[in-house]
XYZ file of C-alpha atoms in Angstrom:
497
model
C -62.968 -0.931 -4.948
C -63.407 -4.608 -6.241
C -63.342 -7.141 -3.312
C -61.100 -10.331 -4.145
C -62.216 -13.554 -2.716
C -59.697 -15.766 -1.006
C -60.143 -18.084 -3.950
C -59.080 -15.260 -6.432
C -55.831 -15.005 -4.397
C -55.088 -18.659 -4.367
C -55.486 -18.875 -8.174
C -53.074 -15.674 -8.467
C -50.701 -17.386 -6.371
C -50.755 -20.679 -8.362
C -50.632 -18.780 -11.700
C -47.705 -16.834 -10.573
C -46.029 -20.006 -9.511
C -46.630 -21.888 -12.826
C -44.700 -19.145 -14.494
C -41.941 -18.900 -12.105
C -41.172 -22.507 -11.245
C -39.967 -23.087 -14.908
C -37.921 -20.020 -14.774
C -36.373 -21.184 -11.561
C -36.008 -24.652 -12.562
C -34.091 -24.054 -16.062
C -32.459 -20.910 -14.598
C -28.667 -20.866 -15.275
C -26.319 -20.888 -12.318
C -25.354 -16.937 -13.095
C -28.766 -15.792 -13.962
C -30.259 -14.384 -17.326
C -28.625 -11.231 -18.987
C -31.314 -9.016 -20.328
C -30.005 -5.848 -22.064
C -26.778 -5.885 -20.276
C -28.413 -6.353 -16.784
C -28.049 -9.587 -14.751
C -31.030 -11.035 -13.511
C -30.387 -13.762 -10.958
C -33.175 -16.471 -9.607
C -32.692 -19.064 -6.804
C -31.992 -22.147 -8.699
C -33.947 -25.275 -8.403
C -31.010 -26.961 -6.530
C -30.524 -24.149 -3.946
C -34.304 -23.954 -3.402
C -34.240 -27.810 -2.494
C -30.979 -27.535 -0.812
C -30.329 -24.258 0.547
C -26.644 -22.984 0.691
C -25.326 -22.558 4.209
C -22.943 -19.832 5.384
C -19.451 -21.257 5.554
C -17.728 -20.175 9.080
C -13.882 -20.588 8.921
C -11.829 -21.398 11.826
C -9.460 -18.539 12.606
C -7.760 -20.036 15.536
C -4.468 -19.859 13.797
C -4.684 -15.877 14.400
C -4.267 -16.609 18.174
C -0.517 -17.175 17.486
C -0.050 -14.062 15.419
C 0.967 -11.548 18.264
C 0.522 -7.754 17.249
C 0.879 -6.255 21.053
C 4.783 -6.386 21.252
C 5.264 -3.602 18.662
C 5.694 -0.628 20.656
C 9.451 -0.346 20.910
C 9.657 1.689 24.154
C 13.355 1.274 24.407
C 13.698 3.520 21.456
C 11.959 6.536 23.175
C 14.883 6.656 25.558
C 17.346 7.435 22.880
C 15.333 9.779 20.696
C 16.339 13.104 22.560
C 20.239 12.163 22.511
C 22.562 14.076 20.374
C 25.520 11.815 20.975
C 24.008 8.666 18.814
C 22.324 8.559 15.432
C 18.652 8.682 15.284
C 17.344 5.200 14.157
C 19.581 2.550 15.941
C 17.754 -0.555 16.078
C 16.887 -1.844 19.501
C 17.217 -5.650 18.860
C 20.737 -7.212 18.064
C 19.656 -10.413 16.401
C 16.935 -11.469 14.244
C 15.050 -14.065 15.700
C 13.191 -17.058 13.866
C 9.601 -16.770 13.661
C 6.956 -19.453 13.082
C 5.154 -18.458 9.811
C 1.824 -19.853 8.399
C 2.777 -18.737 4.832
C 6.034 -18.065 2.658
C 7.188 -15.767 0.177
C 6.845 -17.466 -3.414
C 10.240 -17.029 -5.320
C 11.906 -18.439 -8.414
C 15.674 -18.253 -8.859
C 15.453 -14.572 -10.269
C 13.335 -13.100 -7.350
C 15.243 -15.158 -4.818
C 18.362 -13.580 -6.030
C 17.044 -9.953 -5.774
C 15.415 -10.545 -2.589
C 18.578 -12.064 -1.092
C 20.646 -8.920 -2.434
C 17.966 -6.772 -0.530
C 18.450 -8.883 2.653
C 22.181 -8.438 2.436
C 21.962 -4.405 2.227
C 19.292 -4.759 5.039
C 21.632 -6.556 7.268
C 24.469 -3.870 7.285
C 22.541 -0.751 6.726
C 22.610 0.807 10.338
C 25.855 -0.990 10.978
C 27.465 1.229 8.178
C 25.369 4.233 8.772
C 23.248 3.861 5.767
C 19.723 4.408 4.782
C 17.658 2.249 2.573
C 14.076 2.747 1.288
C 11.255 0.730 0.777
C 8.205 1.754 -1.124
C 4.900 0.090 -0.240
C 2.417 0.666 -3.102
C -1.146 -0.368 -2.785
C -4.674 0.178 -3.268
C -7.123 1.450 -0.448
C -6.371 -1.628 1.855
C -3.227 0.199 2.819
C -4.827 3.800 2.896
C -3.936 5.892 5.684
C -0.543 3.935 6.613
C -2.637 0.854 7.419
C -0.260 -2.181 7.136
C 2.553 0.003 6.195
C 2.816 1.619 9.628
C 2.835 -1.837 11.408
C 5.535 -3.421 8.980
C 7.651 -0.075 9.111
C 7.727 -0.137 12.933
C 8.791 -4.000 12.959
C 11.806 -3.483 10.289
C 12.959 -0.195 12.055
C 12.857 -1.826 15.372
C 14.747 -4.944 14.024
C 17.127 -3.134 11.318
C 17.193 0.410 12.548
C 15.429 3.408 11.145
C 13.245 6.325 11.945
C 10.230 8.515 10.651
C 7.665 7.920 8.206
C 9.617 8.117 4.966
C 8.035 9.990 2.213
C 4.939 11.614 2.645
C 2.654 13.087 -0.247
C 2.974 17.050 -0.766
C -0.684 17.030 -0.118
C -2.126 14.034 1.914
C -5.738 13.306 0.852
C -6.198 10.360 3.516
C -6.832 10.202 7.147
C -3.657 8.666 8.634
C -2.234 7.806 12.067
C 1.279 8.503 11.357
C 1.464 12.301 10.822
C -0.475 15.448 10.796
C -0.393 17.941 7.675
C -1.977 21.032 6.571
C -1.452 23.242 3.631
C -2.356 26.686 2.207
C -5.588 26.828 0.083
C -3.605 27.597 -3.021
C -1.774 24.312 -3.054
C -3.600 21.866 -5.585
C -3.000 18.007 -5.572
C -2.321 16.449 -8.907
C -2.715 12.443 -9.180
C -1.767 10.190 -11.957
C -4.624 7.907 -11.039
C -7.414 10.516 -11.119
C -8.851 13.502 -12.865
C -6.498 16.369 -11.771
C -3.213 15.319 -13.536
C 0.087 16.922 -14.314
C 0.488 18.153 -17.619
C 4.000 16.303 -18.012
C 3.426 13.351 -15.781
C 6.633 14.209 -13.577
C 5.078 12.592 -10.352
C 8.199 10.865 -9.338
C 7.570 7.755 -7.209
C 4.637 8.704 -5.130
C 2.492 9.073 -8.200
C 0.920 12.241 -6.879
C 2.473 15.641 -6.470
C 1.218 19.230 -5.663
C 1.425 22.779 -7.438
C 0.487 26.040 -5.979
C -1.692 28.466 -7.857
C -0.329 31.932 -8.326
C -1.897 35.280 -8.829
C -1.448 36.013 -12.607
C -1.662 39.754 -12.411
C 0.921 39.797 -9.485
C 3.188 37.471 -11.387
C 3.656 39.724 -14.368
C 4.538 42.637 -11.934
C 7.202 40.265 -10.559
C 5.385 39.784 -7.299
C 5.868 36.302 -5.807
C 2.952 34.045 -4.532
C 3.369 32.353 -1.169
C 2.289 28.710 -0.459
C 3.007 26.418 2.604
C 3.040 23.054 3.999
C 2.724 22.339 7.713
C 3.614 18.965 9.333
C 3.710 17.885 12.864
C 4.209 14.364 14.546
C 1.096 12.532 15.324
C 0.547 11.472 18.887
C -1.154 8.155 17.988
C 1.847 7.220 15.474
C 4.302 4.253 16.393
C 7.284 5.468 18.406
C 9.715 5.313 15.418
C 7.330 6.933 13.159
C 7.157 10.082 15.137
C 10.656 10.672 15.407
C 12.858 12.197 12.711
C 15.615 14.882 12.164
C 16.122 14.938 8.467
C 13.947 16.585 5.955
C 13.998 16.344 2.287
C 11.926 18.116 -0.252
C 11.702 16.464 -3.920
C 10.562 18.633 -6.801
C 11.186 19.344 -10.313
C 9.975 21.877 -13.220
C 11.186 24.840 -11.290
C 12.060 27.208 -14.073
C 11.967 30.471 -12.269
C 13.438 31.636 -8.769
C 11.572 30.061 -6.149
C 12.615 30.497 -2.421
C 12.112 28.003 0.369
C 11.807 28.828 4.319
C 11.709 26.203 6.895
C 10.007 27.217 10.270
C 9.883 25.200 13.549
C 7.195 26.638 15.823
C 6.893 29.811 13.864
C 10.727 30.414 14.119
C 12.838 30.550 10.900
C 15.525 27.921 10.620
C 16.655 28.374 7.226
C 16.004 30.121 4.015
C 17.330 29.241 0.579
C 16.229 28.962 -3.156
C 15.292 25.853 -5.116
C 17.296 25.019 -8.160
C 15.746 26.576 -11.054
C 17.109 24.609 -14.055
C 13.820 22.548 -14.429
C 15.440 19.165 -13.399
C 14.455 16.917 -10.757
C 16.242 17.944 -7.526
C 15.955 17.425 -3.767
C 16.355 20.070 -0.860
C 17.882 18.652 2.297
C 18.000 19.967 5.970
C 18.759 18.272 9.128
C 17.486 19.137 12.731
C 18.921 18.738 15.922
C 15.643 17.066 16.956
C 12.216 16.301 15.797
C 10.337 19.769 14.814
C 7.307 19.911 16.529
C 5.513 21.915 13.934
C 7.479 22.165 10.723
C 6.351 24.656 8.040
C 7.718 24.542 4.703
C 7.150 27.832 2.706
C 7.533 28.527 -1.050
C 7.784 31.789 -2.630
C 7.752 32.337 -6.603
C 5.857 33.696 -9.493
C 5.671 30.122 -11.012
C 5.053 26.874 -9.283
C 7.385 24.072 -9.392
C 6.067 20.487 -8.892
C 6.548 19.567 -5.322
C 6.668 15.625 -5.771
C 6.992 14.807 -1.851
C 8.275 15.549 1.602
C 10.565 12.946 3.370
C 10.883 12.863 7.080
C 13.455 10.517 8.184
C 16.180 9.569 10.845
C 19.775 9.098 10.223
C 20.399 5.459 9.421
C 18.307 2.391 8.689
C 15.026 1.838 7.024
C 12.654 4.262 5.558
C 9.461 2.897 4.379
C 7.064 4.787 2.271
C 3.297 4.214 2.299
C 1.839 4.971 -1.122
C -1.882 4.561 -1.303
C -3.975 4.757 -4.268
C -7.493 4.645 -3.705
C -9.507 2.645 -6.722
C -6.245 1.629 -8.383
C -5.404 -1.760 -9.834
C -1.682 -1.054 -9.918
C -1.922 -0.368 -14.113
C -0.885 3.114 -13.839
C 2.825 3.057 -13.133
C 3.951 3.096 -16.770
C 2.551 6.557 -17.365
C 4.887 8.194 -15.012
C 7.649 10.177 -16.406
C 10.761 7.726 -16.171
C 13.380 10.588 -15.083
C 11.389 11.858 -12.243
C 10.751 8.386 -10.869
C 14.206 7.037 -11.404
C 15.514 10.296 -9.872
C 13.793 9.764 -6.507
C 14.573 5.757 -6.345
C 18.384 6.596 -6.889
C 18.514 9.488 -4.163
C 16.456 7.496 -1.641
C 18.512 4.286 -2.078
C 15.416 2.145 -2.965
C 16.056 -1.600 -2.474
C 12.713 -3.004 -1.873
C 9.198 -2.206 -3.728
C 6.098 -3.867 -2.513
C 3.034 -3.803 -4.826
C -0.357 -4.790 -3.271
C -3.189 -4.725 -5.735
C -5.720 -6.786 -7.366
C -8.819 -6.107 -5.126
C -10.356 -3.486 -7.268
C -10.222 -5.547 -10.528
C -11.623 -8.637 -8.781
C -15.485 -7.466 -8.670
C -15.351 -6.665 -12.267
C -14.139 -9.992 -13.778
C -16.670 -11.560 -16.130
C -14.706 -14.602 -17.397
C -11.185 -16.193 -16.914
C -9.666 -14.199 -20.017
C -10.537 -11.017 -18.247
C -8.284 -12.238 -15.297
C -5.575 -13.420 -17.619
C -5.617 -9.945 -19.229
C -5.270 -7.953 -16.048
C -2.483 -10.148 -14.704
C -0.452 -9.899 -17.931
C -0.927 -6.038 -17.749
C -0.037 -6.145 -14.296
C 3.225 -7.811 -15.200
C 4.141 -5.107 -17.646
C 3.890 -2.672 -14.603
C 6.163 -4.546 -12.697
C 8.559 -4.733 -15.389
C 8.353 -0.874 -15.604
C 8.725 -0.269 -11.982
C 11.750 -2.558 -12.113
C 13.397 -0.593 -14.942
C 13.151 2.599 -12.810
C 14.784 1.003 -9.886
C 17.185 -1.635 -11.099
C 18.723 -2.531 -7.951
C 15.436 -3.115 -6.093
C 13.682 -6.439 -5.141
C 9.893 -6.295 -5.551
C 7.481 -8.257 -3.757
C 3.764 -8.578 -5.096
C 1.041 -8.922 -2.458
C -2.141 -10.095 -4.047
C -5.690 -9.261 -3.063
C -7.240 -10.356 0.172
C -10.254 -12.738 0.466
C -13.372 -10.338 -0.565
C -16.872 -11.426 -0.162
C -20.236 -10.752 -1.972
C -23.691 -11.380 -0.607
C -25.252 -13.875 -3.167
C -28.082 -16.552 -2.458
C -28.493 -15.766 1.047
C -24.732 -16.107 2.039
C -21.400 -14.283 1.905
C -19.192 -15.851 -0.485
C -15.786 -15.400 -2.209
C -15.824 -13.561 -5.457
C -16.104 -16.126 -8.311
C -12.765 -15.308 -10.161
C -10.850 -14.168 -7.018
C -9.009 -17.338 -6.690
C -7.924 -17.520 -10.433
C -6.764 -13.918 -10.092
C -4.388 -15.023 -7.232
C -3.097 -17.912 -9.342
C -2.611 -15.668 -12.450
C -0.753 -12.841 -10.328
C 1.391 -15.024 -8.923
C 2.383 -16.630 -12.114
C 2.920 -13.305 -13.886
C 4.702 -11.791 -10.832
C 7.250 -14.637 -10.763
C 7.787 -14.520 -14.599
C 8.567 -10.638 -14.085
C 11.330 -11.506 -11.544
C 9.159 -10.597 -8.442
C 8.396 -12.596 -5.410
C 4.781 -13.036 -4.247
C 3.068 -13.082 -0.989
C -0.551 -14.740 -0.975
C -2.673 -12.434 1.337
C -5.722 -14.350 0.262
C -4.292 -17.743 1.293
C -3.014 -16.217 4.518
C -6.419 -15.120 5.706
C -7.598 -18.701 5.495
C -8.388 -18.826 1.611
C -12.052 -19.106 0.029
C -14.850 -17.863 2.009
C -12.657 -16.475 4.959
C -13.594 -12.955 4.791
C -17.102 -13.742 6.624
C -15.212 -14.920 9.416
C -12.612 -11.965 9.687
C -15.656 -9.488 9.728
C -17.657 -11.636 12.260
C -14.449 -11.449 14.498
C -13.882 -7.780 14.150
C -11.007 -7.897 11.731
C -12.645 -6.560 8.647
C -15.290 -3.911 7.784
C -19.073 -4.531 6.910
C -18.058 -3.848 3.127
C -16.405 -7.418 3.349
C -13.256 -5.824 1.588
C -11.371 -3.828 3.826
C -9.595 -4.716 7.068
C -10.201 -3.192 10.433
C -7.380 -1.640 12.358
C -6.658 -4.798 14.231
C -7.214 -6.884 11.014
C -4.688 -4.882 9.139
C -2.175 -5.627 11.831
C -2.914 -9.220 11.980
C -2.423 -9.360 8.220
C 0.699 -7.120 8.421
C 2.090 -9.356 10.976
C 1.447 -12.542 8.826
C 3.356 -10.776 6.008
C 6.280 -9.945 8.349
C 6.669 -13.699 9.528
C 6.882 -14.747 5.997
C 9.442 -11.924 5.291
C 11.530 -12.746 8.257
C 11.296 -16.453 7.531
C 12.737 -15.895 4.323
C 15.330 -13.499 5.742
C 16.560 -16.407 8.345
C 16.950 -18.674 5.332
C 19.062 -16.158 3.561
C 21.091 -15.664 6.914
C 21.592 -19.450 7.523
C 22.504 -20.015 4.164
C 25.115 -17.149 4.509
C 26.438 -18.586 7.925
C 26.739 -22.221 6.073
C 28.742 -20.887 3.234
C 30.997 -18.940 5.542
C 31.446 -21.873 7.803
C 32.339 -24.233 4.816
C 34.876 -21.549 3.663
C 36.537 -21.638 7.116
C 36.738 -25.404 7.027
C 38.934 -25.253 3.636
C 42.572 -25.890 4.081
C 45.107 -23.019 3.696
């Protein structure tokens, strides 16, 4: 083996430096692109003046209280047969200090104020109203939704988790679910799709596989879904006494049996005209081990199961891992609008954007995405014309670049464009990115245990903090509506007769 002298190593290093220094000196900030591959070098400026990691001050989060959301008073009324399940614990809506606000124009303000009017009287008139919270993996497992649901149900009434998927694919704190092996999940935003796109509002459904040889002989196949309350769920989420099973495309006889702790409660048949329908049943108390059994020679499409109280707010978590919120238009209109109508949907929250941010190459790509998202808002609105819509934009997201964690280049512009297009579509907008502290805030959230090491997703505590920030902005808008209503009523009282 040839031995190298120190002088040889020195000349090699000098030669390498002579080659690399011009490349570094003239290197563009975004690096070189070779055969579609980006090759980045430390720029001359960063070599001489290294970029320092920014540490955002999160002291404002000290005022964001997340520890008073248990509602122990509600637990005292759960087993009472003399009152409706879901009565609110609080009598008045107190003003809160909010760091952020809901951005609205006149159209979105009118729709949101109409929702506030419905919200304020729902429990008083023994009505139920539904809220759908759509989002990407940031809300997966009922994160954010569970916290907001508990706040709303405590204040305005309500119980239960609302709609849950026929087959739940994600770990969740809010309920436990099992299903027979022959039940198969079908999702709009994945590979296993329905042939007719009749997903309803969940954008996922389930069908069970049947034994074809037995079906030809008229022998039915059995499939089942089992649900029970979660011990770690919020107090109102784990109490429910109303069951609804949403289904469509039932073209042959299908029986349904409802069990609680292996005891048969009722037996019936689904409507076999092929149209969207809902099967309802009311329990005297929360079923500890609910089992829904289907028997048929041909599977209907099971869109969702809903677990509710008698009155107040029902809030549904609809997480779509990997989605950018651009799939709604592919859902069959009839199946979606039917469920919104039956559920009395009055508010839809769309929380998206994060999955697109890492892939933006230029500002035109951001504009195209925001415009496509606006078209989705319009389609969702057409399926539920009485509902207000709130868009929650992406959180801050950080990437490791040039030795520091910094916000993705086009994220602030994405927030700006999503806000613009949401308002054009008649939706309100809440800026989660700004609420967190804006540019380069994710690093501080991670360092404080409020987000994961992927610098994208919140931790459980961080999700609760973000949820409270949203709730504060929501209640601040509600109080403005309430104060405006009182002002109008007072002026009317002052008019001469």
